[in-house]
Each structure stands twice: as structure tokens, then as C-alpha cells.
PDB file of C-alpha atoms in Angstrom:
ATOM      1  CA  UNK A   1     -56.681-224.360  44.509  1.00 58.00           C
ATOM      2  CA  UNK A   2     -55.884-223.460  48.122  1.00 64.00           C
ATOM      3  CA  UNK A   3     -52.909-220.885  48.451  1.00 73.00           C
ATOM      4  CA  UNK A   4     -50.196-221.226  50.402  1.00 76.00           C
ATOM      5  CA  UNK A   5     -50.051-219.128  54.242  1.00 77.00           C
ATOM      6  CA  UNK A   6     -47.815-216.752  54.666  1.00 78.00           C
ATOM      7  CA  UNK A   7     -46.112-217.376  57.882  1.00 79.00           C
ATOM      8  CA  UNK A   8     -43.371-214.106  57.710  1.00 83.00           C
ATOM      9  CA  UNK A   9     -43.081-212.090  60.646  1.00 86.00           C
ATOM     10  CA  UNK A  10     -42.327-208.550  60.130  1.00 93.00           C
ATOM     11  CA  UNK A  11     -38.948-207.310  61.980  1.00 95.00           C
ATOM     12  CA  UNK A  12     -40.910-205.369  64.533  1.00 96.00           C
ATOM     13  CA  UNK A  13     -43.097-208.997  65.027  1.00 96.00           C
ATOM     14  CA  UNK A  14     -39.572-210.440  65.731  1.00 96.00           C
ATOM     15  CA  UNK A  15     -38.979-208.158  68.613  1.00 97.00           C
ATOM     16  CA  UNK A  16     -42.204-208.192  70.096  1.00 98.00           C
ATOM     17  CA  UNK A  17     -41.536-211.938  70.423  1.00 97.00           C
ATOM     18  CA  UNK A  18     -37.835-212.004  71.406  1.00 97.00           C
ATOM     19  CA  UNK A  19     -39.132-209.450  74.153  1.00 98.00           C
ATOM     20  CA  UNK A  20     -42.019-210.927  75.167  1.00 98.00           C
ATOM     21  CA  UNK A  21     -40.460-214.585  75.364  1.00 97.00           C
ATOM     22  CA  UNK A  22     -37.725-212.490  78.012  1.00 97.00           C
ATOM     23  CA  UNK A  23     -40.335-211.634  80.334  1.00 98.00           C
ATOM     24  CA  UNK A  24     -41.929-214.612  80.649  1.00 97.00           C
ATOM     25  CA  UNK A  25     -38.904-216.753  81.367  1.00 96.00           C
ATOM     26  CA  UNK A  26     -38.003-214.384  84.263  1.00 97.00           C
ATOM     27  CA  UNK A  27     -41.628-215.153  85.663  1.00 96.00           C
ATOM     28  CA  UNK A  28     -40.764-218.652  85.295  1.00 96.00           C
ATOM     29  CA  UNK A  29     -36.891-218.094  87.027  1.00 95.00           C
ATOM     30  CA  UNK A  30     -37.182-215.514  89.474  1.00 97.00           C
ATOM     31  CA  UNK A  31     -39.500-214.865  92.846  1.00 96.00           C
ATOM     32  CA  UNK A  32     -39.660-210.957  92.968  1.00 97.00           C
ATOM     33  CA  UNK A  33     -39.296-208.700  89.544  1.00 98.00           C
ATOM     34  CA  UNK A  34     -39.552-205.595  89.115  1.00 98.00           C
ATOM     35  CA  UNK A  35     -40.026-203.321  86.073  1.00 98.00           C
ATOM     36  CA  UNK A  36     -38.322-200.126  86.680  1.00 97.00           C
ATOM     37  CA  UNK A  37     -40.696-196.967  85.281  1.00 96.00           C
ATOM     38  CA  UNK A  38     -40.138-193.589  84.788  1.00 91.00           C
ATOM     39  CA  UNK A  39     -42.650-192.581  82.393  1.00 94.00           C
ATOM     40  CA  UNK A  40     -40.463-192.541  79.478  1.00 95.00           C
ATOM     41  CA  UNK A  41     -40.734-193.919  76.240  1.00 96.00           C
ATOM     42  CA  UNK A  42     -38.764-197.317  76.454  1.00 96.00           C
ATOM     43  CA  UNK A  43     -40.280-198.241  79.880  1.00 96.00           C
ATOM     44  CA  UNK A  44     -43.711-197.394  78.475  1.00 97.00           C
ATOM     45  CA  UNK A  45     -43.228-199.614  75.837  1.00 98.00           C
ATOM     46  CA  UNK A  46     -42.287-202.295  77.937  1.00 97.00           C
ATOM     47  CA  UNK A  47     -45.695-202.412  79.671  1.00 97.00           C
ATOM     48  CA  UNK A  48     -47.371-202.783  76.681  1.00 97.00           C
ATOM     49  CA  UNK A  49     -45.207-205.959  76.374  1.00 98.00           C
ATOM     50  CA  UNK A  50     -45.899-206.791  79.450  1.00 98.00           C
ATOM     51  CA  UNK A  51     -49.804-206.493  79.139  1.00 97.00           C
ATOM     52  CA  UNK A  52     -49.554-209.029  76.056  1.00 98.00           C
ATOM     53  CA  UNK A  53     -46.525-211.349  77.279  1.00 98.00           C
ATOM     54  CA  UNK A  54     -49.379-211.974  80.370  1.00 97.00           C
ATOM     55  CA  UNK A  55     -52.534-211.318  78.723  1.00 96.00           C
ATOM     56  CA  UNK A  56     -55.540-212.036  79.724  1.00 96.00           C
ATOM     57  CA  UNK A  57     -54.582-211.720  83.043  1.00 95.00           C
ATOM     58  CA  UNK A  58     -53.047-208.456  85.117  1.00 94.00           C
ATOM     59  CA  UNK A  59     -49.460-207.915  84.784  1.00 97.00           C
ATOM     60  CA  UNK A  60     -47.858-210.330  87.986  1.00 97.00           C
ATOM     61  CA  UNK A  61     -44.974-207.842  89.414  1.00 97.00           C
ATOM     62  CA  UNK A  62     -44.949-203.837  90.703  1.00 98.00           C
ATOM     63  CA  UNK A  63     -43.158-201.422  88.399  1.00 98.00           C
ATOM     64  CA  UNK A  64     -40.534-199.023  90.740  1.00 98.00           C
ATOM     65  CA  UNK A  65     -39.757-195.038  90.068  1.00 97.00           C
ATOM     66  CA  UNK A  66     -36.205-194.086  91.249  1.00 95.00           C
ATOM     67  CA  UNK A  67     -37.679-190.777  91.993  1.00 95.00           C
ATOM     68  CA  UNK A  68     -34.886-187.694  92.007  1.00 93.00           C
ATOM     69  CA  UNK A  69     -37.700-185.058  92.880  1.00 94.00           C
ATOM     70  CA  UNK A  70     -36.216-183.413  89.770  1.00 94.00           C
ATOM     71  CA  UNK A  71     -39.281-184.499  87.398  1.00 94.00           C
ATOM     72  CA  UNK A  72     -40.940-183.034  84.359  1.00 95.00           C
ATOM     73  CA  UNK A  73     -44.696-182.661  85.644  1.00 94.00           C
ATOM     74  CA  UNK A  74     -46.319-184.457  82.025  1.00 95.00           C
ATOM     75  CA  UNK A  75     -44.262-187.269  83.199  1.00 96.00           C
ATOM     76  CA  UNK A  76     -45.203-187.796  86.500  1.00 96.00           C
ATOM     77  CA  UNK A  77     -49.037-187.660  85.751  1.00 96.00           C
ATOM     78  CA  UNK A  78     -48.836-189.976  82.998  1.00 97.00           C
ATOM     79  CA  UNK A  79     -47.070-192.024  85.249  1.00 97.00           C
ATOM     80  CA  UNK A  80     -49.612-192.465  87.868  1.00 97.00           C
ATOM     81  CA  UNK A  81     -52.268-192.262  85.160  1.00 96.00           C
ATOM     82  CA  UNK A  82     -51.142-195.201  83.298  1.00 96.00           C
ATOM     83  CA  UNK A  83     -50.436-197.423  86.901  1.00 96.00           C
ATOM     84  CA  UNK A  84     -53.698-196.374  88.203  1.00 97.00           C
ATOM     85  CA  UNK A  85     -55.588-197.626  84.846  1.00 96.00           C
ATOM     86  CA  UNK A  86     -53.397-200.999  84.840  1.00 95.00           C
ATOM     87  CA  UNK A  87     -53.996-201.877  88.072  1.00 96.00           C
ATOM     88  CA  UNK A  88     -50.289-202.046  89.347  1.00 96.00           C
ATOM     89  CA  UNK A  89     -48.067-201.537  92.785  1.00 97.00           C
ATOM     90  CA  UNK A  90     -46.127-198.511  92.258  1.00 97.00           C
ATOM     91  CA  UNK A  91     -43.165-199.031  94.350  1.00 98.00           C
ATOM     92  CA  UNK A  92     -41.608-194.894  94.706  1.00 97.00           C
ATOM     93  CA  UNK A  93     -37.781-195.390  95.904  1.00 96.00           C
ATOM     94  CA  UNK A  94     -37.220-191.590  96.870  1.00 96.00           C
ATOM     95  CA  UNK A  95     -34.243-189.732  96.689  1.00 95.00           C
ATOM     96  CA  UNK A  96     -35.335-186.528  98.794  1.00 95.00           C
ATOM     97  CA  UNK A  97     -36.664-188.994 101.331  1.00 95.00           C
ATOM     98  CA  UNK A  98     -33.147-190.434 101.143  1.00 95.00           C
ATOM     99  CA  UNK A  99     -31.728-187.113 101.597  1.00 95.00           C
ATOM    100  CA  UNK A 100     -33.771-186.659 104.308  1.00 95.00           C
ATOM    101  CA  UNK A 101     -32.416-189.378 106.181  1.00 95.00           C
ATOM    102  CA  UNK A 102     -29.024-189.428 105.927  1.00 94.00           C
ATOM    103  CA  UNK A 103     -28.595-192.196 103.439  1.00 92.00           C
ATOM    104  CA  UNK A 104     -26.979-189.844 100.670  1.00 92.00           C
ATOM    105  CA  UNK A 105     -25.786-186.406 100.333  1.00 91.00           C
ATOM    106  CA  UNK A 106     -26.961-183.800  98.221  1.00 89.00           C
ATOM    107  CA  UNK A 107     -24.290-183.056  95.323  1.00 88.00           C
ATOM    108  CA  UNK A 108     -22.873-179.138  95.354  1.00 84.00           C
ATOM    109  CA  UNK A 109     -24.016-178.826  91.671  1.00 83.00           C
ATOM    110  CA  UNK A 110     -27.767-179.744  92.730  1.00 82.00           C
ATOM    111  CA  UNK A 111     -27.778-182.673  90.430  1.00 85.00           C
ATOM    112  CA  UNK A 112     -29.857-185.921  91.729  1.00 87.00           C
ATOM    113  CA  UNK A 113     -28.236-188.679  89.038  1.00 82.00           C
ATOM    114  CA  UNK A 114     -25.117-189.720  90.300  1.00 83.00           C
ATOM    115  CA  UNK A 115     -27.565-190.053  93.725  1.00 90.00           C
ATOM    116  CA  UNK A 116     -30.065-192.078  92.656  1.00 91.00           C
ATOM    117  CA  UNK A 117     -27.906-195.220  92.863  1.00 92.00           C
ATOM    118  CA  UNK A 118     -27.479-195.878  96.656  1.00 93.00           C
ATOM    119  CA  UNK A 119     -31.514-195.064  96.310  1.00 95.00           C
ATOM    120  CA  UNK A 120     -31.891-197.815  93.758  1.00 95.00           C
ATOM    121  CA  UNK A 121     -29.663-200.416  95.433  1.00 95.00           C
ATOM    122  CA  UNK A 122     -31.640-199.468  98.855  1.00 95.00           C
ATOM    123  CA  UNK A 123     -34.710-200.145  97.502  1.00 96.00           C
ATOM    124  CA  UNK A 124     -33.660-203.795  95.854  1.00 96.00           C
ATOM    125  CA  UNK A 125     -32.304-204.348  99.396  1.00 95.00           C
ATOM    126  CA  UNK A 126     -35.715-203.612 100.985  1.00 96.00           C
ATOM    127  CA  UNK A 127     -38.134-205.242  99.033  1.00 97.00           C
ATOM    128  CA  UNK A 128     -35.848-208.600  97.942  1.00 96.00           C
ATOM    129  CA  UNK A 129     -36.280-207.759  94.353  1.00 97.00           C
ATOM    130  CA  UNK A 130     -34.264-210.561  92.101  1.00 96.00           C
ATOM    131  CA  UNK A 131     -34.987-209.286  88.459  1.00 97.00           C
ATOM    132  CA  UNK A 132     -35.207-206.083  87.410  1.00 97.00           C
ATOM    133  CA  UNK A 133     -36.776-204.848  84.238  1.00 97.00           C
ATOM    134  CA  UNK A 134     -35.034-202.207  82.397  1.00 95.00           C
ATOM    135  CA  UNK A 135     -35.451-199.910  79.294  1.00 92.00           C
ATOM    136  CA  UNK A 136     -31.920-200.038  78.355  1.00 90.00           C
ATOM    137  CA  UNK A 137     -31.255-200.664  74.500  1.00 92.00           C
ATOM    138  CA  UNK A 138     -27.589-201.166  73.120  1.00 90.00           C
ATOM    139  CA  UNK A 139     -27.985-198.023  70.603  1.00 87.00           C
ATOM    140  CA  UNK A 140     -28.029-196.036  73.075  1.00 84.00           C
ATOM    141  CA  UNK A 141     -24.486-195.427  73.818  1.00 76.00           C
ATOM    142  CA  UNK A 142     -21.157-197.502  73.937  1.00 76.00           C
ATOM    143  CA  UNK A 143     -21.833-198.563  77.942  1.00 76.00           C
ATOM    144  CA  UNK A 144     -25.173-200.135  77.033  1.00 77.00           C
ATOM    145  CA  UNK A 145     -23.933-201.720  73.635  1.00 80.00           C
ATOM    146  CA  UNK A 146     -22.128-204.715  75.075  1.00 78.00           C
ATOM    147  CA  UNK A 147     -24.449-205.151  78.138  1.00 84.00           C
ATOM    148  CA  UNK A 148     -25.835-208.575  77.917  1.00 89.00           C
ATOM    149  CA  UNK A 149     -29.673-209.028  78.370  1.00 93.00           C
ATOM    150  CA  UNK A 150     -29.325-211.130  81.346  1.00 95.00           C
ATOM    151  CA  UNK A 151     -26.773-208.569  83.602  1.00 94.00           C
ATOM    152  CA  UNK A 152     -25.574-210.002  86.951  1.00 94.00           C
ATOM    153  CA  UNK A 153     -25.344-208.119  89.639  1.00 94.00           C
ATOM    154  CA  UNK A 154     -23.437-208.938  93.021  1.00 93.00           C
ATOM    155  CA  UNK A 155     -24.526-208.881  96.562  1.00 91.00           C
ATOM    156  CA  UNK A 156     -23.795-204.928  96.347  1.00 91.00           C
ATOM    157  CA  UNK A 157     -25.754-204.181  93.212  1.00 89.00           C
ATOM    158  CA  UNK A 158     -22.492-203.894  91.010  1.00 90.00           C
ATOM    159  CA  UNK A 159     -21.739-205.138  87.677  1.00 89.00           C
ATOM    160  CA  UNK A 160     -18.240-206.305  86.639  1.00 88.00           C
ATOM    161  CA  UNK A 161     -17.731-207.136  83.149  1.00 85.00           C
ATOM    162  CA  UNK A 162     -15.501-210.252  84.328  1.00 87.00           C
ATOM    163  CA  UNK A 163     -18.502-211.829  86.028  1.00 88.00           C
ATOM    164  CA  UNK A 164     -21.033-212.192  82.989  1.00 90.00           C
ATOM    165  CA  UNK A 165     -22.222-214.859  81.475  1.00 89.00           C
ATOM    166  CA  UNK A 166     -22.441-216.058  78.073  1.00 89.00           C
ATOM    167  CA  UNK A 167     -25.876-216.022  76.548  1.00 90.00           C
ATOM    168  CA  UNK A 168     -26.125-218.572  73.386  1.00 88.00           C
ATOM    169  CA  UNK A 169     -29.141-218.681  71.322  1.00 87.00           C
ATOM    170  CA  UNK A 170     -32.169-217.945  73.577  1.00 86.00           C
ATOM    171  CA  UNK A 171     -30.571-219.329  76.445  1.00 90.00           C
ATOM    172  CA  UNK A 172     -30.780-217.222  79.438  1.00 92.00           C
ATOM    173  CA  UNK A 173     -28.789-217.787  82.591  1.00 92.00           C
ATOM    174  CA  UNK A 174     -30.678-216.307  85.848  1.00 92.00           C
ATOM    175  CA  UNK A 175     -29.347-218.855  88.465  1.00 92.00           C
ATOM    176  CA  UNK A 176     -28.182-216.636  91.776  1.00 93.00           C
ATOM    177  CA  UNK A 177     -27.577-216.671  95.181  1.00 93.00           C
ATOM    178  CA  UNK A 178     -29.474-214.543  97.620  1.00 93.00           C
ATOM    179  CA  UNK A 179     -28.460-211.283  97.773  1.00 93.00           C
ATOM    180  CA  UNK A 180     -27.221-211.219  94.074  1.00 95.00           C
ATOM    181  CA  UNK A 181     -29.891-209.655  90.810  1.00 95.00           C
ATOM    182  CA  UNK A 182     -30.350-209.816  87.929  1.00 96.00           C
ATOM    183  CA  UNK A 183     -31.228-206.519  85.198  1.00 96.00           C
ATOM    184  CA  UNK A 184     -32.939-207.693  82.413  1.00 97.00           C
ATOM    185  CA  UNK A 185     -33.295-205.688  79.404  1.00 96.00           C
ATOM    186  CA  UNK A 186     -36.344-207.026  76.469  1.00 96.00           C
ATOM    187  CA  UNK A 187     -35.480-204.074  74.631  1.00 97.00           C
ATOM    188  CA  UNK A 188     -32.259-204.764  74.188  1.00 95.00           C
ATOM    189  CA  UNK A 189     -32.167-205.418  69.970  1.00 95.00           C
ATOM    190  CA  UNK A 190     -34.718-202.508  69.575  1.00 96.00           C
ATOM    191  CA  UNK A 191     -33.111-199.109  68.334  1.00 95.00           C
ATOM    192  CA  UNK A 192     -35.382-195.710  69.041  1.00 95.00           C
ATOM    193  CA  UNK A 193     -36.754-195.939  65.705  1.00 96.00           C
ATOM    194  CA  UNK A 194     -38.313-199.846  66.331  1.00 97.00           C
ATOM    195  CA  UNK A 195     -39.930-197.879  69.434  1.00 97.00           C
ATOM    196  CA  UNK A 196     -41.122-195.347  67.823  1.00 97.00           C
ATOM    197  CA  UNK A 197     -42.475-197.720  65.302  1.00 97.00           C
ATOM    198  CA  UNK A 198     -43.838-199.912  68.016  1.00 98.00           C
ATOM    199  CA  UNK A 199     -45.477-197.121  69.350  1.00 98.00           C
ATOM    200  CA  UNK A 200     -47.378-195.872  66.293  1.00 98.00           C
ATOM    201  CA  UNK A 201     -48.344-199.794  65.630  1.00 97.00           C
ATOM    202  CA  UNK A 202     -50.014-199.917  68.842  1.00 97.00           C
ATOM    203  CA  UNK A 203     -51.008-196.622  69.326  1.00 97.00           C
ATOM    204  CA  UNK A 204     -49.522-195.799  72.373  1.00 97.00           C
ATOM    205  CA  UNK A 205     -49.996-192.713  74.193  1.00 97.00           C
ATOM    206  CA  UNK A 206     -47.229-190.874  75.317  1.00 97.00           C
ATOM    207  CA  UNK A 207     -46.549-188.113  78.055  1.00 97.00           C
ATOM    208  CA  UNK A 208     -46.967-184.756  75.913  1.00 96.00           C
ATOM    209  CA  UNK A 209     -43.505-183.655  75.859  1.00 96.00           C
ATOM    210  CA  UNK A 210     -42.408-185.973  73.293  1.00 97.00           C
ATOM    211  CA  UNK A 211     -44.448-183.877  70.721  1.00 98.00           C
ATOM    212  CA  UNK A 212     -43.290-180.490  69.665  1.00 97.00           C
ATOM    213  CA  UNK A 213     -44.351-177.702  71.407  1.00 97.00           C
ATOM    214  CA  UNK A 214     -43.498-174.270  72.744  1.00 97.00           C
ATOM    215  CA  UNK A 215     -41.053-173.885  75.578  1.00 96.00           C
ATOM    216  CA  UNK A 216     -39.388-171.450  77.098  1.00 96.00           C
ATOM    217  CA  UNK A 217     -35.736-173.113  77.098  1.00 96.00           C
ATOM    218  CA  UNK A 218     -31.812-171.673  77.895  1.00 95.00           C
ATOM    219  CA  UNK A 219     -29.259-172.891  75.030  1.00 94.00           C
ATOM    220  CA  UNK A 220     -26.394-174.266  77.664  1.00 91.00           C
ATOM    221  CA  UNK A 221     -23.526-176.059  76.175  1.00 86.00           C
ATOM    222  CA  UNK A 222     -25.183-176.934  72.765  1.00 87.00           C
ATOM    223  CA  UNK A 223     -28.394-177.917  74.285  1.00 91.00           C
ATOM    224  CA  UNK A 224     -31.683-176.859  74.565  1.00 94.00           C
ATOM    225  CA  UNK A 225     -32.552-176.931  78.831  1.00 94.00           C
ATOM    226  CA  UNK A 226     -36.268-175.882  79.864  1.00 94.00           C
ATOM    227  CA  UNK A 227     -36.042-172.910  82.286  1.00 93.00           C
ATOM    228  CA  UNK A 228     -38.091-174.066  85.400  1.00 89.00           C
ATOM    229  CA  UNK A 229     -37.197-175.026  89.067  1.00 87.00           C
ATOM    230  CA  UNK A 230     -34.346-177.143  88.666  1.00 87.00           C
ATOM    231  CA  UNK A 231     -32.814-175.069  85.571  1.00 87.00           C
ATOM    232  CA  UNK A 232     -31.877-171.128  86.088  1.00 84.00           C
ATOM    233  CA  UNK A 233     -30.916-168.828  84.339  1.00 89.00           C
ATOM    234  CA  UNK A 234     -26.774-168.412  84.680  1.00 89.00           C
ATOM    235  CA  UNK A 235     -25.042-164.666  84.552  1.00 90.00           C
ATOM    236  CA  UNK A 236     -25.032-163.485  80.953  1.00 91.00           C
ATOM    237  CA  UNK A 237     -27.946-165.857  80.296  1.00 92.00           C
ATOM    238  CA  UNK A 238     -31.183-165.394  78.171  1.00 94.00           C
ATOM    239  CA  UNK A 239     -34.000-167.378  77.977  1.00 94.00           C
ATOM    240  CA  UNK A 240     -36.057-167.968  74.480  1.00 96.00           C
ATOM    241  CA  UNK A 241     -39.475-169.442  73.533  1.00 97.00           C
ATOM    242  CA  UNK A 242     -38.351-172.389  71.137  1.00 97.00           C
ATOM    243  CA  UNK A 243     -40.593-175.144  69.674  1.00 97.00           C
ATOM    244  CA  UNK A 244     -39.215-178.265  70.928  1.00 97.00           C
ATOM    245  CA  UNK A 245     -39.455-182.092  72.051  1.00 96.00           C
ATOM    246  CA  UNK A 246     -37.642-184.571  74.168  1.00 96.00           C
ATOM    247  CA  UNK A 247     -36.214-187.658  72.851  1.00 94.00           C
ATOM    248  CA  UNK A 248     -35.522-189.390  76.095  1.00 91.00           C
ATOM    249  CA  UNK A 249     -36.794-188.690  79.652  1.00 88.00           C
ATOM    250  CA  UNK A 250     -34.899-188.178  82.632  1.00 88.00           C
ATOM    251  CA  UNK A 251     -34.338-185.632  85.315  1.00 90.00           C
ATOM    252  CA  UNK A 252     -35.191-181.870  84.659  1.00 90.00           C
ATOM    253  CA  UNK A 253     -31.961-180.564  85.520  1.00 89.00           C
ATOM    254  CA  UNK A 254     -30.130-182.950  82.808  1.00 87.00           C
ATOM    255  CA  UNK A 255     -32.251-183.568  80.035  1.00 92.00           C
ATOM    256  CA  UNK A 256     -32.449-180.797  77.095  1.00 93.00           C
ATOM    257  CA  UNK A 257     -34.662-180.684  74.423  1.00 94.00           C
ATOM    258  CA  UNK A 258     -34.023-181.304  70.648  1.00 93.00           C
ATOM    259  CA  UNK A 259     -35.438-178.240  68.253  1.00 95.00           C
ATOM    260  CA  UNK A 260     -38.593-179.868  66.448  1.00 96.00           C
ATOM    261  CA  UNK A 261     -41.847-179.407  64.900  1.00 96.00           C
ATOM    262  CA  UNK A 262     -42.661-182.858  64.733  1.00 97.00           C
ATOM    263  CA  UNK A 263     -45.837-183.174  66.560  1.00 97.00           C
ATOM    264  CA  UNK A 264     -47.219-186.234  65.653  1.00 97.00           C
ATOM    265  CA  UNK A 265     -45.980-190.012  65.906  1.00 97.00           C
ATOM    266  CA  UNK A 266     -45.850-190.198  62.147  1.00 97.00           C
ATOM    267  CA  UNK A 267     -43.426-186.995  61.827  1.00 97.00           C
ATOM    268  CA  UNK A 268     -41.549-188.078  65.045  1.00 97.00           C
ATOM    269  CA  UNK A 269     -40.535-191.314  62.977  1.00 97.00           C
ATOM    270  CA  UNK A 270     -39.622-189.299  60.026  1.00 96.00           C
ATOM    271  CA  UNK A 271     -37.028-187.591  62.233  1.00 96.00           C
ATOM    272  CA  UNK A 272     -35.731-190.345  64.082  1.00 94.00           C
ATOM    273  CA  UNK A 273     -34.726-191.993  60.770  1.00 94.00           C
ATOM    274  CA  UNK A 274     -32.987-188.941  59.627  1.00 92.00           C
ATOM    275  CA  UNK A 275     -30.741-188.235  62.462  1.00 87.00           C
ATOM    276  CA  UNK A 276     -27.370-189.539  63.214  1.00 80.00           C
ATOM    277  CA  UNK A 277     -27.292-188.559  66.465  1.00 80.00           C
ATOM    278  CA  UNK A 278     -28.689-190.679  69.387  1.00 76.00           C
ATOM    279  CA  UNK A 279     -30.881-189.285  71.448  1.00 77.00           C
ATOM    280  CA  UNK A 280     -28.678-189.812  74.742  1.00 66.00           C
ATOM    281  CA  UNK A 281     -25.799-188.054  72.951  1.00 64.00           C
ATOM    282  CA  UNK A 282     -27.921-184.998  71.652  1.00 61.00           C
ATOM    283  CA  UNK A 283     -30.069-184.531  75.010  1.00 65.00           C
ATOM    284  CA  UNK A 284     -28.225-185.850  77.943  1.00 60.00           C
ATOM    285  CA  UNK A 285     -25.971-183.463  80.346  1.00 60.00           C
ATOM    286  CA  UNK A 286     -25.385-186.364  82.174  1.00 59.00           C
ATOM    287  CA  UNK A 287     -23.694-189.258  79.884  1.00 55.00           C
ATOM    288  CA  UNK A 288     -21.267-186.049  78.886  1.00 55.00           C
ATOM    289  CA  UNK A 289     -19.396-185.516  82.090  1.00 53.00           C
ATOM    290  CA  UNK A 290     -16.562-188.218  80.578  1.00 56.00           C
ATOM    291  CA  UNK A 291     -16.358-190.839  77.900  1.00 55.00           C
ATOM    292  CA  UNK A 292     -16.467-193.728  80.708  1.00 63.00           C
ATOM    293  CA  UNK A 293     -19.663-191.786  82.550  1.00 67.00           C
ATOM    294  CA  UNK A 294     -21.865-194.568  82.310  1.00 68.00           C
ATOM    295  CA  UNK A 295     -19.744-197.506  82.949  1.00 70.00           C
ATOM    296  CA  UNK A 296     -18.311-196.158  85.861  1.00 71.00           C
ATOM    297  CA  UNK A 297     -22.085-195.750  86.626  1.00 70.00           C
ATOM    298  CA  UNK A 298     -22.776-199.287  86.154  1.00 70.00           C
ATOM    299  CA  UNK A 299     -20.030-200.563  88.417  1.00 73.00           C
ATOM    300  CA  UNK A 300     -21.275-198.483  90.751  1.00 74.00           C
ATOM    301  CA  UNK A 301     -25.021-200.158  90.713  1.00 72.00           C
ATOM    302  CA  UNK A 302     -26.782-197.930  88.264  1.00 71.00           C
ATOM    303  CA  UNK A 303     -29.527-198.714  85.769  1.00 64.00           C
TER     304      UNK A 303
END
């Protein structure tokens, strides 16, 4: 007697799909995508996707760093590691070299975030890009939450929640005129615990600072900073050797460590499940400058 197949698919099957079935209807809409990578966890992640959405052949669009010259040095080797070993177009839109030529200003504080958008919106410009490929998830924070996984963008880069449009089913509108983008985000439905999950299913590497390890680091407003180039020591201010790990991946000068022994994917998943805190909220300087921070970021062109 012949048993029946089980045809289930597990939850992170689901989003695998879901994300994969994203990518390759904006190869089907759109002339010139882009997958915005900064060596951090989500945008890793979406390569993998990427190698299996177009599998067996290479990965058909250039990944882009928004480079702030404010970088953790694991990130930026992994990065060019991991695009030299796919095979891809690394497309570097550079802040300093924006600096250098007039098209922004530096900030007083030294900070390169608030920057990076002009940068970003320069670099679309340039190279006619019509889709871009972001990392964003909506468990993030409250900015991301309602952000639709098709987001239009006008003819200056900028989103306006008035201007959206309703996405039904699996029914994605990318119809624009020239000039105008669209962000797309696969991971959308994921939380940090599906990645982490995803990641330990398909044994991805990471860049080492996501593991615990020893680090000299200055407690500043709650958080854990690493003392290096782009963070010094303040009057009154003592550094400490802490073990640590990052939860999310962004500029040097913003993003603090979490306190952690978890040095392996299996304990990193225990620890995700048992906070409450996201890891934006518990390691970002920058999404704490107001409660509006990152919308008013998004109007302006950002992520």
C-alpha cells in the first residue's frame, strides 16, 4: 500500500518562496536592479536567495555599497570576499568621494548616515537603476512595518505614503515612468529570528563580528560602542574589554554592540528568541535621534 506524500512546507520554506518568487518578477518587470549590500546579515541572506531564485546560472544584476568610509573592517572583507567568489559588479557609491566633490557636506558631529542619501539617490541617477533590492524587514521598527514590498519612489528618490499602491495577494505593481524606482524588499515577512534560522539551514557564513568576542568598547548612552577611529573616548570616559556581538551592521560610529557570549549560530538563535528588544532599538544611535527618525529618512530618499 503506497503512502500518501507529504507536500507541507515548513514556515521558513514559505519565505524562501514568497522571496524568491519577488526577485524573479522584478527580473521579469524592470531593466536595471540593483541589490543594495553592505555586508550585513539581511543583505547576505538575500544573495543566497538570489543564487537559488536564478540558479544554475550567475546572479543577472550588480549589488551597490552606499559606502560612509565609516566601516567595520570584518565587514568590508567579507564583502569583497563574497562578490569576488560570486562573480558580481560591485557598484561602490562613495560618500568621502562625495565629500570630496562638493556634492554633500560633512555633518559637525562626524556622522556619515543622514549623508549617505544624496549619495544613494546620486548613484540611482547615474547608473539608471529602476529596482532596488533591499534588506529591510517590517520588525524592524515602526517606519519599516507598514512599508509595502513594492515602495515607489518619485523622480527625486522620495517616498510619500499617499503615493503607494495597494498590493493584493501576490500581485505586485512595478509600472513607472522614467526617472521614478522602485525598492523592493523579499525580506519583508521575515523577522531576525527566520534569518537567523535561514542562516543556520543553509549554513551561511557570516562576517565575524556577529559572534561573540572580545572588544574593547565605551558604554555611551546605554550602549556598548567599539573604541576605534570613528568612536573616541569623551572627557570622563573609560574604555573596557567586554565580550560582545553585533546584531545589525551599519556604520562604526552608530552601531553598538549587544553584551553576548553566544558564539555560534545555534546559541545566536537561542538569544534572538529570548529577547524583546529588536536589534535596531538595542544597537542603533541612529534610529534614536527622534521617534519619526526613519520616516523622515525615507521621505528624504533613504533605504
Amino acid at each position: 500500500m503506497s503512502q500518501t506524500k507529504d507536500y507541507r512546507v515548513s514556515h521558513l520554506d514559505a519565505l524562501e518562496a514568497e522571496s524568491i518568487f519577488v526577485m524573479r518578477e522584478v527580473m521579469a518587470e524592470f531593466e536595471r536592479p540593483v541589490l543594495l549590500f553592505s555586508g550585513g546579515k539581511d543583505s547576505i541572506v538575500m544573495l543566497r536567495l538570489a543564487e537559488k531564485a536564478f540558479a544554475p546560472g550567475r546572479i543577472p544584476f550588480p549589488v551597490m555599497h552606499v559606502d560612509t568610509g565609516h566601516n567595520f573592517a570584518e565587514v568590508l572583507e567579507y564583502r569583497d570576499r563574497r562578490v569576488a567568489a560570486l562573480g558580481l559588479n560591485l557598484v561602490i557609491a562613495s560618500v568621502q568621494e562625495a565629500i570630496d566633490t562638493g556634492l554633500v557636506r560633512e555633518l559637525p558631529d562626524g556622522t556619515r548616515n543622514r549623508i549617505q542619501t544624496p549619495v544613494l539617490l546620486n548613484a540611482v541617477e547615474k547608473y539608471r537603476f529602476d529596482a532596488l533590492f533591499g534588506g529591510a524587514r517590517r520588525d524592524e521598527e515602526k517606519a519599516r512595518a507598514k512599508e509595502r514590498m513594492f515602495s515607489f519612489r518619485d523622480e527625486f528618490g522620495q517616498w510619500d505614503p499617499k503615493n503607494q499602491r495597494p498590493e493584493l495577494w501576490a500581485l505586485y505593481n512595478g509600472r513607472h515612468h522614467p526617472g521614478e524606482s522602485i525598492r523592493v524588499f523579499p525580506l519583508s515577512n521575515w523577522t531576525e529570528l527566520d534569518v537567523w534560522h535561514y542562516i543556520a539551514k543553509e549554513q551561511i557564513p557570516l562576517p565575524s563580528i556577529y559572534y561573540a568576542h572580545d572588544r574593547e568598547v565605551v558604554e555611551r548612552d546605554g550602549m556598548f560602542y567599539a573604541v576605534n577611529e570613528f568612536i573616541r573616548l569623551r572627557d570622563g570616559e573609560t574604555s573596557q574589554v567586554r565580550r560582545v556581538r553585533y546584531r545589525t551592521v551599519g556604520d562604526a560610529s552608530q552601531t553598538a554592540a549587544v553584551l553576548s557570549d553566544a558564539d555560534t549560530v545555534d546559541k545566536v538563535i537561542d538569544e534572538v528568541a529570548a529577547t524583546r528588544i529588536t536589534e535596531r532599538g538595542a544597537t542603533r544611535g541612529d534610529d534614536k535621534v527622534s521617534e519619526a527618525a526613519m520616516e523622515d529618512r525615507k521621505r528624504e530618499g533613504y533605504f
